[in-house]
């Protein structure tokens, strides 16, 4: 039987260019999404909305992104990555424009929620990781996954300070329009990630042919995949809540808007280091243990931040700590999907794991807004995040890091 890590598909460009283009796409697409929290206070102040209104829009974005990701991944697996990236980038840019001129909650939910959510499903680091799995040699993949996630994190470092500067210089509406224009850079970059869809006859993996339905049935009957998907819910809950509500939480504590922006930026910079480290560690230790340590570390970091007096120093220290653990879950999670099932339906199967992540994000952002309006604070959601971190640390421990029997090597 063949190895689950079969030879990559032929690419028109060198691996270094594939990685560079993919990393730039991840940087550009992750930046505006990670800066969403900067727009909460000015938008709700100008329009007189509650934070639950803004929170619902970002919750919809997370949910739509999660629902759309498996479908975008399936299309990319079947017909190639370029078309999906181009359509996704255009919808993302349109969503930012609609968000900029959303004078009603409905338009905010359409722009910031529906359109940007669909755009992210088609043009984000998840599609980039799928392309890396298909185009790069096996020995390049773990570090390339880490580099792709780190590039997205660097976008989180760059865009919040840029967003703050733009909001102060031209207002929050024009700042969103600038972000929309930047998104169009994805179109030419996507051409470097051209993959041949399996519909054209080329197969990502050797071995018996498998339909999409068969691949899904196999995955959801596999206990380790279900555990992996379940644990990923916590990652989305924590990240989305912090991204959307941390700037407002710090402002409520009497700190300036700049502290919130720089805390998000520091999270992004630290995450670039953490994601690369996680990619490196994924090749040197059991991935399930790495995930368990990451979730446990997050729980401890969040508890320490909530218990400490709010200050610029505590916020930045929290940003550094949580940033090192931010998206460091992605390299071992994506690598585990590939270990279990190979590369052929990598984008789709990781997409279903990511749906769990985004379902967590939906509840994290939504509960943040709803419970703030109900209780006047975020304490309940912070402590729920701690409990989820502890639960996911335990959930990942029983995962078995082996290929499914279909791909397992057989004795001669």
mmCIF file of C-alpha atoms in Angstrom:
data_model
loop_
_atom_site.group_PDB
_atom_site.id
_atom_site.type_symbol
_atom_site.label_atom_id
_atom_site.label_comp_id
_atom_site.label_asym_id
_atom_site.label_seq_id
_atom_site.Cartn_x
_atom_site.Cartn_y
_atom_site.Cartn_z
ATOM 1 C CA UNK A 1 0.000 0.000 0.000
ATOM 2 C CA UNK A 2 1.247 3.550 -0.652
ATOM 3 C CA UNK A 3 2.457 5.976 1.961
ATOM 4 C CA UNK A 4 -0.063 8.645 3.044
ATOM 5 C CA UNK A 5 2.467 11.246 2.050
ATOM 6 C CA UNK A 6 2.656 10.646 -1.664
ATOM 7 C CA UNK A 7 4.729 12.666 -4.083
ATOM 8 C CA UNK A 8 3.530 16.236 -4.657
ATOM 9 C CA UNK A 9 1.781 17.238 -7.836
ATOM 10 C CA UNK A 10 3.889 19.016 -10.443
ATOM 11 C CA UNK A 11 3.993 22.782 -9.894
ATOM 12 C CA UNK A 12 4.776 25.461 -12.437
ATOM 13 C CA UNK A 13 7.058 27.297 -10.000
ATOM 14 C CA UNK A 14 9.817 26.473 -7.517
ATOM 15 C CA UNK A 15 8.874 25.434 -3.948
ATOM 16 C CA UNK A 16 10.406 28.630 -2.564
ATOM 17 C CA UNK A 17 8.087 30.744 -4.727
ATOM 18 C CA UNK A 18 5.070 28.614 -3.769
ATOM 19 C CA UNK A 19 5.837 29.219 -0.089
ATOM 20 C CA UNK A 20 6.508 32.949 -0.578
ATOM 21 C CA UNK A 21 3.261 33.524 -2.494
ATOM 22 C CA UNK A 22 1.237 31.444 -0.049
ATOM 23 C CA UNK A 23 2.693 33.290 2.923
ATOM 24 C CA UNK A 24 1.881 36.684 1.388
ATOM 25 C CA UNK A 25 -1.713 35.569 0.756
ATOM 26 C CA UNK A 26 -1.996 34.402 4.369
ATOM 27 C CA UNK A 27 -0.576 37.727 5.602
ATOM 28 C CA UNK A 28 -2.927 39.906 3.540
ATOM 29 C CA UNK A 29 -6.103 37.909 4.226
ATOM 30 C CA UNK A 30 -5.573 37.456 7.956
ATOM 31 C CA UNK A 31 -4.723 41.092 8.717
ATOM 32 C CA UNK A 32 -8.106 42.841 8.296
ATOM 33 C CA UNK A 33 -9.961 39.990 9.970
ATOM 34 C CA UNK A 34 -7.624 40.154 12.976
ATOM 35 C CA UNK A 35 -8.184 43.927 13.203
ATOM 36 C CA UNK A 36 -11.981 43.713 13.471
ATOM 37 C CA UNK A 37 -11.993 44.599 17.158
ATOM 38 C CA UNK A 38 -10.587 48.060 16.383
ATOM 39 C CA UNK A 39 -13.814 48.999 14.613
ATOM 40 C CA UNK A 40 -16.204 47.928 17.384
ATOM 41 C CA UNK A 41 -16.071 51.075 19.530
ATOM 42 C CA UNK A 42 -16.178 53.675 16.686
ATOM 43 C CA UNK A 43 -18.981 51.852 14.834
ATOM 44 C CA UNK A 44 -21.165 51.257 17.882
ATOM 45 C CA UNK A 45 -20.562 54.834 19.051
ATOM 46 C CA UNK A 46 -21.467 56.400 15.687
ATOM 47 C CA UNK A 47 -24.605 54.319 15.175
ATOM 48 C CA UNK A 48 -25.709 53.819 18.775
ATOM 49 C CA UNK A 49 -25.597 50.025 18.526
ATOM 50 C CA UNK A 50 -24.899 47.648 21.407
ATOM 51 C CA UNK A 51 -21.809 45.504 21.398
ATOM 52 C CA UNK A 52 -24.053 42.505 20.868
ATOM 53 C CA UNK A 53 -24.895 43.899 17.387
ATOM 54 C CA UNK A 54 -21.232 44.127 16.384
ATOM 55 C CA UNK A 55 -20.505 40.813 18.100
ATOM 56 C CA UNK A 56 -23.257 39.080 16.123
ATOM 57 C CA UNK A 57 -21.755 40.308 12.822
ATOM 58 C CA UNK A 58 -18.331 38.883 13.669
ATOM 59 C CA UNK A 59 -19.969 35.717 15.011
ATOM 60 C CA UNK A 60 -21.770 35.276 11.677
ATOM 61 C CA UNK A 61 -18.436 35.820 9.913
ATOM 62 C CA UNK A 62 -16.812 33.042 11.938
ATOM 63 C CA UNK A 63 -19.716 30.665 11.396
ATOM 64 C CA UNK A 64 -19.989 31.320 7.640
ATOM 65 C CA UNK A 65 -16.217 30.980 7.296
ATOM 66 C CA UNK A 66 -16.412 27.644 9.080
ATOM 67 C CA UNK A 67 -19.394 26.373 7.065
ATOM 68 C CA UNK A 68 -17.847 27.487 3.785
ATOM 69 C CA UNK A 69 -14.359 26.119 4.432
ATOM 70 C CA UNK A 70 -15.068 22.418 3.733
ATOM 71 C CA UNK A 71 -16.888 23.318 0.504
ATOM 72 C CA UNK A 72 -14.104 25.668 -0.600
ATOM 73 C CA UNK A 73 -11.592 22.965 0.264
ATOM 74 C CA UNK A 74 -13.534 20.337 -1.696
ATOM 75 C CA UNK A 75 -13.685 22.608 -4.768
ATOM 76 C CA UNK A 76 -9.958 23.349 -4.465
ATOM 77 C CA UNK A 77 -9.176 19.630 -4.069
ATOM 78 C CA UNK A 78 -11.283 18.781 -7.090
ATOM 79 C CA UNK A 79 -10.613 21.632 -9.516
ATOM 80 C CA UNK A 80 -7.536 23.484 -8.244
ATOM 81 C CA UNK A 81 -6.783 26.318 -5.840
ATOM 82 C CA UNK A 82 -6.533 29.428 -8.031
ATOM 83 C CA UNK A 83 -10.224 29.908 -8.853
ATOM 84 C CA UNK A 84 -11.212 29.530 -5.213
ATOM 85 C CA UNK A 85 -8.629 32.069 -4.034
ATOM 86 C CA UNK A 86 -9.656 34.649 -6.640
ATOM 87 C CA UNK A 87 -13.381 34.418 -5.905
ATOM 88 C CA UNK A 88 -12.712 34.444 -2.176
ATOM 89 C CA UNK A 89 -10.524 37.558 -2.364
ATOM 90 C CA UNK A 90 -13.120 39.460 -4.427
ATOM 91 C CA UNK A 91 -15.919 38.614 -1.976
ATOM 92 C CA UNK A 92 -13.683 39.552 0.963
ATOM 93 C CA UNK A 93 -12.947 42.947 -0.619
ATOM 94 C CA UNK A 94 -16.651 43.501 -1.331
ATOM 95 C CA UNK A 95 -17.546 42.613 2.251
ATOM 96 C CA UNK A 96 -15.135 45.245 3.577
ATOM 97 C CA UNK A 97 -16.764 47.860 1.320
ATOM 98 C CA UNK A 98 -20.263 46.911 2.504
ATOM 99 C CA UNK A 99 -19.057 46.991 6.118
ATOM 100 C CA UNK A 100 -17.655 50.492 5.580
ATOM 101 C CA UNK A 101 -21.056 51.837 4.490
ATOM 102 C CA UNK A 102 -23.277 49.669 6.704
ATOM 103 C CA UNK A 103 -25.663 52.153 8.329
ATOM 104 C CA UNK A 104 -27.991 49.402 9.624
ATOM 105 C CA UNK A 105 -27.346 46.212 11.596
ATOM 106 C CA UNK A 106 -28.591 44.147 8.635
ATOM 107 C CA UNK A 107 -25.999 45.641 6.272
ATOM 108 C CA UNK A 108 -23.299 45.162 8.903
ATOM 109 C CA UNK A 109 -24.253 41.492 9.191
ATOM 110 C CA UNK A 110 -24.248 41.099 5.389
ATOM 111 C CA UNK A 111 -20.883 42.810 4.905
ATOM 112 C CA UNK A 112 -18.815 41.975 7.990
ATOM 113 C CA UNK A 113 -20.635 38.678 8.524
ATOM 114 C CA UNK A 114 -21.799 36.936 5.356
ATOM 115 C CA UNK A 115 -19.540 38.348 2.606
ATOM 116 C CA UNK A 116 -16.291 38.465 4.570
ATOM 117 C CA UNK A 117 -17.067 35.019 5.999
ATOM 118 C CA UNK A 118 -17.473 33.523 2.508
ATOM 119 C CA UNK A 119 -14.402 35.432 1.342
ATOM 120 C CA UNK A 120 -12.290 34.025 4.159
ATOM 121 C CA UNK A 121 -13.464 30.493 3.350
ATOM 122 C CA UNK A 122 -12.086 30.907 -0.170
ATOM 123 C CA UNK A 123 -9.017 33.060 0.491
ATOM 124 C CA UNK A 124 -7.280 32.313 3.767
ATOM 125 C CA UNK A 125 -4.352 30.373 5.133
ATOM 126 C CA UNK A 126 -6.469 27.192 5.168
ATOM 127 C CA UNK A 127 -6.502 27.063 1.352
ATOM 128 C CA UNK A 128 -2.819 27.954 1.362
ATOM 129 C CA UNK A 129 -2.014 25.008 3.642
ATOM 130 C CA UNK A 130 -3.963 22.694 1.354
ATOM 131 C CA UNK A 131 -1.968 23.946 -1.631
ATOM 132 C CA UNK A 132 1.289 23.484 0.285
ATOM 133 C CA UNK A 133 0.318 19.865 1.012
ATOM 134 C CA UNK A 134 -0.212 19.192 -2.692
ATOM 135 C CA UNK A 135 2.642 21.187 -4.225
ATOM 136 C CA UNK A 136 5.552 20.779 -1.824
ATOM 137 C CA UNK A 137 7.828 17.782 -1.210
ATOM 138 C CA UNK A 138 7.034 15.837 1.951
ATOM 139 C CA UNK A 139 10.072 17.087 3.852
ATOM 140 C CA UNK A 140 9.082 20.726 3.236
ATOM 141 C CA UNK A 141 5.505 20.438 4.498
ATOM 142 C CA UNK A 142 5.665 20.696 8.347
ATOM 143 C CA UNK A 143 7.793 23.844 8.284
ATOM 144 C CA UNK A 144 5.811 25.254 5.354
ATOM 145 C CA UNK A 145 2.608 24.828 7.384
ATOM 146 C CA UNK A 146 4.245 26.697 10.244
ATOM 147 C CA UNK A 147 5.464 29.434 7.887
ATOM 148 C CA UNK A 148 2.002 29.859 6.359
ATOM 149 C CA UNK A 149 0.402 30.284 9.766
ATOM 150 C CA UNK A 150 3.251 32.535 10.924
ATOM 151 C CA UNK A 151 2.717 34.750 7.893
ATOM 152 C CA UNK A 152 -0.948 35.136 8.820
ATOM 153 C CA UNK A 153 0.202 36.022 12.313
ATOM 154 C CA UNK A 154 2.569 38.634 10.942
ATOM 155 C CA UNK A 155 -0.461 40.104 9.172
ATOM 156 C CA UNK A 156 -2.065 40.398 12.598
ATOM 157 C CA UNK A 157 1.061 42.238 13.761
ATOM 158 C CA UNK A 158 1.076 44.649 10.822
ATOM 159 C CA UNK A 159 -2.595 45.450 10.316
ATOM 160 C CA UNK A 160 -3.847 46.595 13.776
ATOM 161 C CA UNK A 161 -1.329 49.467 14.036
ATOM 162 C CA UNK A 162 -2.014 50.333 10.382
ATOM 163 C CA UNK A 163 -5.740 50.175 11.108
ATOM 164 C CA UNK A 164 -5.373 52.435 14.152
ATOM 165 C CA UNK A 165 -3.332 54.915 12.131
ATOM 166 C CA UNK A 166 -5.867 54.889 9.287
ATOM 167 C CA UNK A 167 -8.820 55.319 11.661
ATOM 168 C CA UNK A 168 -7.121 58.314 13.261
ATOM 169 C CA UNK A 169 -6.070 59.812 9.915
ATOM 170 C CA UNK A 170 -9.064 59.211 7.603
ATOM 171 C CA UNK A 171 -11.784 57.685 9.787
ATOM 172 C CA UNK A 172 -12.950 54.116 10.276
ATOM 173 C CA UNK A 173 -14.956 53.973 7.020
ATOM 174 C CA UNK A 174 -12.048 54.913 4.754
ATOM 175 C CA UNK A 175 -9.780 52.604 6.761
ATOM 176 C CA UNK A 176 -12.028 49.694 5.749
ATOM 177 C CA UNK A 177 -11.903 50.837 2.103
ATOM 178 C CA UNK A 178 -8.096 50.815 2.236
ATOM 179 C CA UNK A 179 -8.195 47.279 3.607
ATOM 180 C CA UNK A 180 -10.505 46.329 0.731
ATOM 181 C CA UNK A 181 -8.058 47.654 -1.856
ATOM 182 C CA UNK A 182 -5.163 45.771 -0.268
ATOM 183 C CA UNK A 183 -7.129 42.525 -0.571
ATOM 184 C CA UNK A 184 -6.850 42.630 -4.374
ATOM 185 C CA UNK A 185 -3.143 41.763 -4.088
ATOM 186 C CA UNK A 186 -4.289 38.156 -3.604
ATOM 187 C CA UNK A 187 -5.372 37.873 -7.260
ATOM 188 C CA UNK A 188 -1.908 37.828 -8.892
ATOM 189 C CA UNK A 189 -0.331 35.950 -5.981
ATOM 190 C CA UNK A 190 -2.849 33.124 -6.304
ATOM 191 C CA UNK A 191 -1.460 32.195 -9.728
ATOM 192 C CA UNK A 192 1.677 30.898 -8.004
ATOM 193 C CA UNK A 193 -0.410 28.256 -6.198
ATOM 194 C CA UNK A 194 -1.891 26.622 -9.278
ATOM 195 C CA UNK A 195 -2.722 22.979 -8.582
ATOM 196 C CA UNK A 196 -4.224 20.416 -10.887
ATOM 197 C CA UNK A 197 -7.637 19.337 -9.677
ATOM 198 C CA UNK A 198 -8.367 15.631 -9.363
ATOM 199 C CA UNK A 199 -11.269 16.108 -11.739
ATOM 200 C CA UNK A 200 -8.757 16.428 -14.546
ATOM 201 C CA UNK A 201 -7.307 13.000 -13.980
ATOM 202 C CA UNK A 202 -4.239 13.781 -11.872
ATOM 203 C CA UNK A 203 -4.468 12.265 -8.429
ATOM 204 C CA UNK A 204 -2.986 13.738 -5.278
ATOM 205 C CA UNK A 205 -2.299 10.320 -3.813
ATOM 206 C CA UNK A 206 -1.592 7.024 -5.430
ATOM 207 C CA UNK A 207 -3.703 4.058 -4.517
ATOM 208 C CA UNK A 208 -7.396 3.211 -4.718
ATOM 209 C CA UNK A 209 -9.658 5.987 -5.952
ATOM 210 C CA UNK A 210 -11.902 7.519 -3.314
ATOM 211 C CA UNK A 211 -14.925 9.762 -3.733
ATOM 212 C CA UNK A 212 -15.644 12.801 -1.571
ATOM 213 C CA UNK A 213 -18.480 10.928 0.170
ATOM 214 C CA UNK A 214 -16.212 7.970 0.893
ATOM 215 C CA UNK A 215 -13.499 10.249 2.257
ATOM 216 C CA UNK A 216 -15.958 11.976 4.583
ATOM 217 C CA UNK A 217 -17.454 8.692 5.801
ATOM 218 C CA UNK A 218 -13.994 7.334 6.518
ATOM 219 C CA UNK A 219 -12.958 10.477 8.407
ATOM 220 C CA UNK A 220 -16.015 10.740 10.643
ATOM 221 C CA UNK A 221 -15.828 7.049 11.551
ATOM 222 C CA UNK A 222 -12.230 7.602 12.674
ATOM 223 C CA UNK A 223 -12.138 8.264 16.443
ATOM 224 C CA UNK A 224 -8.900 10.233 16.387
ATOM 225 C CA UNK A 225 -10.192 12.595 13.709
ATOM 226 C CA UNK A 226 -13.375 13.211 15.707
ATOM 227 C CA UNK A 227 -11.313 13.985 18.825
ATOM 228 C CA UNK A 228 -9.103 16.349 16.836
ATOM 229 C CA UNK A 229 -12.111 18.155 15.378
ATOM 230 C CA UNK A 230 -13.790 18.422 18.786
ATOM 231 C CA UNK A 231 -10.721 19.881 20.486
ATOM 232 C CA UNK A 232 -10.312 22.494 17.749
ATOM 233 C CA UNK A 233 -13.607 24.109 18.900
ATOM 234 C CA UNK A 234 -11.759 25.619 21.855
ATOM 235 C CA UNK A 235 -9.130 27.222 19.643
ATOM 236 C CA UNK A 236 -11.779 29.101 17.686
ATOM 237 C CA UNK A 237 -13.733 30.134 20.796
ATOM 238 C CA UNK A 238 -10.707 31.669 22.496
ATOM 239 C CA UNK A 239 -9.197 33.358 19.441
ATOM 240 C CA UNK A 240 -12.393 34.916 18.119
ATOM 241 C CA UNK A 241 -13.467 36.208 21.535
ATOM 242 C CA UNK A 242 -10.088 37.813 22.171
ATOM 243 C CA UNK A 243 -9.820 39.303 18.673
ATOM 244 C CA UNK A 244 -13.285 40.878 18.758
ATOM 245 C CA UNK A 245 -13.570 41.912 22.400
ATOM 246 C CA UNK A 246 -10.090 42.440 23.868
ATOM 247 C CA UNK A 247 -9.728 46.061 22.638
ATOM 248 C CA UNK A 248 -13.115 46.956 24.158
ATOM 249 C CA UNK A 249 -12.252 45.062 27.379
ATOM 250 C CA UNK A 250 -9.050 47.073 27.745
ATOM 251 C CA UNK A 251 -10.838 50.341 26.962
ATOM 252 C CA UNK A 252 -13.424 49.550 29.653
ATOM 253 C CA UNK A 253 -10.513 49.134 32.066
ATOM 254 C CA UNK A 254 -9.438 52.720 31.367
ATOM 255 C CA UNK A 255 -6.669 51.996 28.863
ATOM 256 C CA UNK A 256 -6.306 53.777 25.530
ATOM 257 C CA UNK A 257 -7.395 52.375 22.185
ATOM 258 C CA UNK A 258 -3.715 52.228 21.213
ATOM 259 C CA UNK A 259 -3.080 49.635 23.930
ATOM 260 C CA UNK A 260 -5.738 47.375 22.418
ATOM 261 C CA UNK A 261 -4.278 47.798 18.937
ATOM 262 C CA UNK A 262 -0.739 47.111 20.072
ATOM 263 C CA UNK A 263 -1.832 44.110 22.133
ATOM 264 C CA UNK A 264 -3.405 42.545 19.026
ATOM 265 C CA UNK A 265 -0.237 43.405 17.111
ATOM 266 C CA UNK A 266 1.982 41.785 19.735
ATOM 267 C CA UNK A 267 -0.225 38.676 19.629
ATOM 268 C CA UNK A 268 0.398 38.499 15.891
ATOM 269 C CA UNK A 269 4.162 38.956 16.197
ATOM 270 C CA UNK A 270 4.471 36.383 18.985
ATOM 271 C CA UNK A 271 2.283 33.998 17.016
ATOM 272 C CA UNK A 272 4.687 34.148 14.093
ATOM 273 C CA UNK A 273 7.317 32.736 16.446
ATOM 274 C CA UNK A 274 4.897 30.275 18.037
ATOM 275 C CA UNK A 275 3.615 28.948 14.715
ATOM 276 C CA UNK A 276 7.111 28.378 13.363
ATOM 277 C CA UNK A 277 8.048 26.686 16.620
ATOM 278 C CA UNK A 278 4.966 24.481 16.454
ATOM 279 C CA UNK A 279 5.816 23.512 12.870
ATOM 280 C CA UNK A 280 9.335 22.576 13.982
ATOM 281 C CA UNK A 281 8.116 20.669 17.056
ATOM 282 C CA UNK A 282 5.514 18.817 14.969
ATOM 283 C CA UNK A 283 8.356 16.903 13.343
ATOM 284 C CA UNK A 284 10.090 16.120 16.648
ATOM 285 C CA UNK A 285 7.426 15.132 19.188
ATOM 286 C CA UNK A 286 3.976 13.512 19.211
ATOM 287 C CA UNK A 287 1.552 16.049 17.795
ATOM 288 C CA UNK A 288 -1.206 15.147 20.248
ATOM 289 C CA UNK A 289 1.055 16.022 23.188
ATOM 290 C CA UNK A 290 2.033 19.292 21.545
ATOM 291 C CA UNK A 291 -1.660 20.205 21.168
ATOM 292 C CA UNK A 292 -2.387 19.266 24.788
ATOM 293 C CA UNK A 293 0.414 21.520 26.052
ATOM 294 C CA UNK A 294 -0.767 24.404 23.881
ATOM 295 C CA UNK A 295 -4.340 24.249 25.196
ATOM 296 C CA UNK A 296 -3.154 23.918 28.789
ATOM 297 C CA UNK A 297 -0.821 26.879 28.343
ATOM 298 C CA UNK A 298 -3.660 29.010 26.997
ATOM 299 C CA UNK A 299 -5.866 28.208 29.991
ATOM 300 C CA UNK A 300 -3.107 29.264 32.382
ATOM 301 C CA UNK A 301 -2.334 32.461 30.433
ATOM 302 C CA UNK A 302 -5.986 33.574 30.312
ATOM 303 C CA UNK A 303 -6.512 32.890 34.030
ATOM 304 C CA UNK A 304 -3.393 34.878 34.943
ATOM 305 C CA UNK A 305 -4.463 37.816 32.739
ATOM 306 C CA UNK A 306 -7.972 38.005 34.212
ATOM 307 C CA UNK A 307 -6.674 37.832 37.798
ATOM 308 C CA UNK A 308 -3.962 40.482 37.290
ATOM 309 C CA UNK A 309 -4.765 44.208 37.567
ATOM 310 C CA UNK A 310 -5.440 45.697 34.115
ATOM 311 C CA UNK A 311 -2.549 47.774 32.807
ATOM 312 C CA UNK A 312 -0.668 48.370 29.596
ATOM 313 C CA UNK A 313 2.097 46.112 30.898
ATOM 314 C CA UNK A 314 -0.225 43.211 31.757
ATOM 315 C CA UNK A 315 -1.965 43.566 28.384
ATOM 316 C CA UNK A 316 1.294 43.412 26.420
ATOM 317 C CA UNK A 317 2.589 40.505 28.512
ATOM 318 C CA UNK A 318 -0.683 38.677 27.874
ATOM 319 C CA UNK A 319 -0.352 39.450 24.177
ATOM 320 C CA UNK A 320 3.123 37.918 24.068
ATOM 321 C CA UNK A 321 2.107 34.813 26.034
ATOM 322 C CA UNK A 322 -1.178 34.063 24.293
ATOM 323 C CA UNK A 323 0.409 34.980 20.957
ATOM 324 C CA UNK A 324 3.006 32.224 21.279
ATOM 325 C CA UNK A 325 0.072 29.796 21.620
ATOM 326 C CA UNK A 326 -2.350 31.571 19.253
ATOM 327 C CA UNK A 327 -2.372 29.603 15.990
ATOM 328 C CA UNK A 328 0.348 27.177 17.011
ATOM 329 C CA UNK A 329 -2.449 24.578 17.012
ATOM 330 C CA UNK A 330 -2.717 24.743 13.227
ATOM 331 C CA UNK A 331 0.569 23.058 12.136
ATOM 332 C CA UNK A 332 0.068 19.944 14.316
ATOM 333 C CA UNK A 333 -3.663 19.812 13.519
ATOM 334 C CA UNK A 334 -3.159 20.020 9.751
ATOM 335 C CA UNK A 335 -0.230 17.598 9.955
ATOM 336 C CA UNK A 336 -2.385 15.092 11.853
ATOM 337 C CA UNK A 337 -5.078 15.272 9.171
ATOM 338 C CA UNK A 338 -2.432 14.502 6.572
ATOM 339 C CA UNK A 339 -0.925 11.675 8.636
ATOM 340 C CA UNK A 340 -4.338 10.049 9.019
ATOM 341 C CA UNK A 341 -5.742 10.489 5.501
ATOM 342 C CA UNK A 342 -3.020 11.625 3.084
ATOM 343 C CA UNK A 343 -3.074 14.681 0.821
ATOM 344 C CA UNK A 344 -5.831 13.981 -1.691
ATOM 345 C CA UNK A 345 -8.684 15.500 0.341
ATOM 346 C CA UNK A 346 -6.453 17.462 2.695
ATOM 347 C CA UNK A 347 -8.144 20.840 2.145
ATOM 348 C CA UNK A 348 -11.641 19.430 2.609
ATOM 349 C CA UNK A 349 -10.904 17.312 5.690
ATOM 350 C CA UNK A 350 -8.954 20.100 7.343
ATOM 351 C CA UNK A 351 -11.891 22.311 6.360
ATOM 352 C CA UNK A 352 -14.249 20.222 8.502
ATOM 353 C CA UNK A 353 -11.834 20.500 11.420
ATOM 354 C CA UNK A 354 -11.771 24.227 10.788
ATOM 355 C CA UNK A 355 -15.585 24.313 10.822
ATOM 356 C CA UNK A 356 -15.415 23.152 14.440
ATOM 357 C CA UNK A 357 -12.861 25.914 15.064
ATOM 358 C CA UNK A 358 -15.179 28.526 13.568
ATOM 359 C CA UNK A 359 -18.228 27.176 15.378
ATOM 360 C CA UNK A 360 -16.268 27.842 18.543
ATOM 361 C CA UNK A 361 -15.463 31.309 17.190
ATOM 362 C CA UNK A 362 -19.152 31.978 16.572
ATOM 363 C CA UNK A 363 -20.043 31.225 20.185
ATOM 364 C CA UNK A 364 -17.003 33.041 21.558
ATOM 365 C CA UNK A 365 -17.795 36.324 19.810
ATOM 366 C CA UNK A 366 -21.566 36.025 20.281
ATOM 367 C CA UNK A 367 -21.423 35.185 23.980
ATOM 368 C CA UNK A 368 -18.922 37.977 24.508
ATOM 369 C CA UNK A 369 -21.376 40.550 23.170
ATOM 370 C CA UNK A 370 -24.546 39.068 24.676
ATOM 371 C CA UNK A 371 -23.106 38.526 28.155
ATOM 372 C CA UNK A 372 -21.499 41.965 28.148
ATOM 373 C CA UNK A 373 -24.874 43.563 27.535
ATOM 374 C CA UNK A 374 -26.483 41.296 30.162
ATOM 375 C CA UNK A 375 -23.855 41.578 32.907
ATOM 376 C CA UNK A 376 -21.824 44.668 32.039
ATOM 377 C CA UNK A 377 -18.591 42.698 31.733
ATOM 378 C CA UNK A 378 -16.713 39.812 30.130
ATOM 379 C CA UNK A 379 -15.778 37.770 33.221
ATOM 380 C CA UNK A 380 -18.040 34.779 32.484
ATOM 381 C CA UNK A 381 -16.617 34.319 28.980
ATOM 382 C CA UNK A 382 -13.020 34.641 30.167
ATOM 383 C CA UNK A 383 -13.491 31.831 32.696
ATOM 384 C CA UNK A 384 -15.401 29.684 30.235
ATOM 385 C CA UNK A 385 -12.379 30.039 27.929
ATOM 386 C CA UNK A 386 -10.171 28.706 30.723
ATOM 387 C CA UNK A 387 -12.450 25.688 31.234
ATOM 388 C CA UNK A 388 -12.497 24.924 27.504
ATOM 389 C CA UNK A 389 -8.697 25.077 27.378
ATOM 390 C CA UNK A 390 -8.415 22.464 30.110
ATOM 391 C CA UNK A 391 -10.998 20.246 28.394
ATOM 392 C CA UNK A 392 -9.220 20.361 25.013
ATOM 393 C CA UNK A 393 -5.887 19.536 26.618
ATOM 394 C CA UNK A 394 -7.457 16.256 27.765
ATOM 395 C CA UNK A 395 -9.393 15.600 24.535
ATOM 396 C CA UNK A 396 -6.242 15.511 22.395
ATOM 397 C CA UNK A 397 -4.329 12.984 24.518
ATOM 398 C CA UNK A 398 -6.043 9.777 23.173
ATOM 399 C CA UNK A 399 -5.431 10.661 19.493
ATOM 400 C CA UNK A 400 -3.600 7.894 17.579
ATOM 401 C CA UNK A 401 -1.048 9.316 15.132
ATOM 402 C CA UNK A 402 -1.219 6.647 12.428
ATOM 403 C CA UNK A 403 -2.569 6.431 8.876
ATOM 404 C CA UNK A 404 -5.994 4.896 8.358
ATOM 405 C CA UNK A 405 -5.760 1.186 7.425
ATOM 406 C CA UNK A 406 -6.258 2.029 3.740
ATOM 407 C CA UNK A 407 -2.942 3.911 3.752
ATOM 408 C CA UNK A 408 -0.995 1.987 6.370
ATOM 409 C CA UNK A 409 2.098 0.125 5.083
ATOM 410 C CA UNK A 410 1.469 -3.615 4.785
ATOM 411 C CA UNK A 411 4.024 -6.340 5.610
ATOM 412 C CA UNK A 412 5.689 -7.815 2.575
#
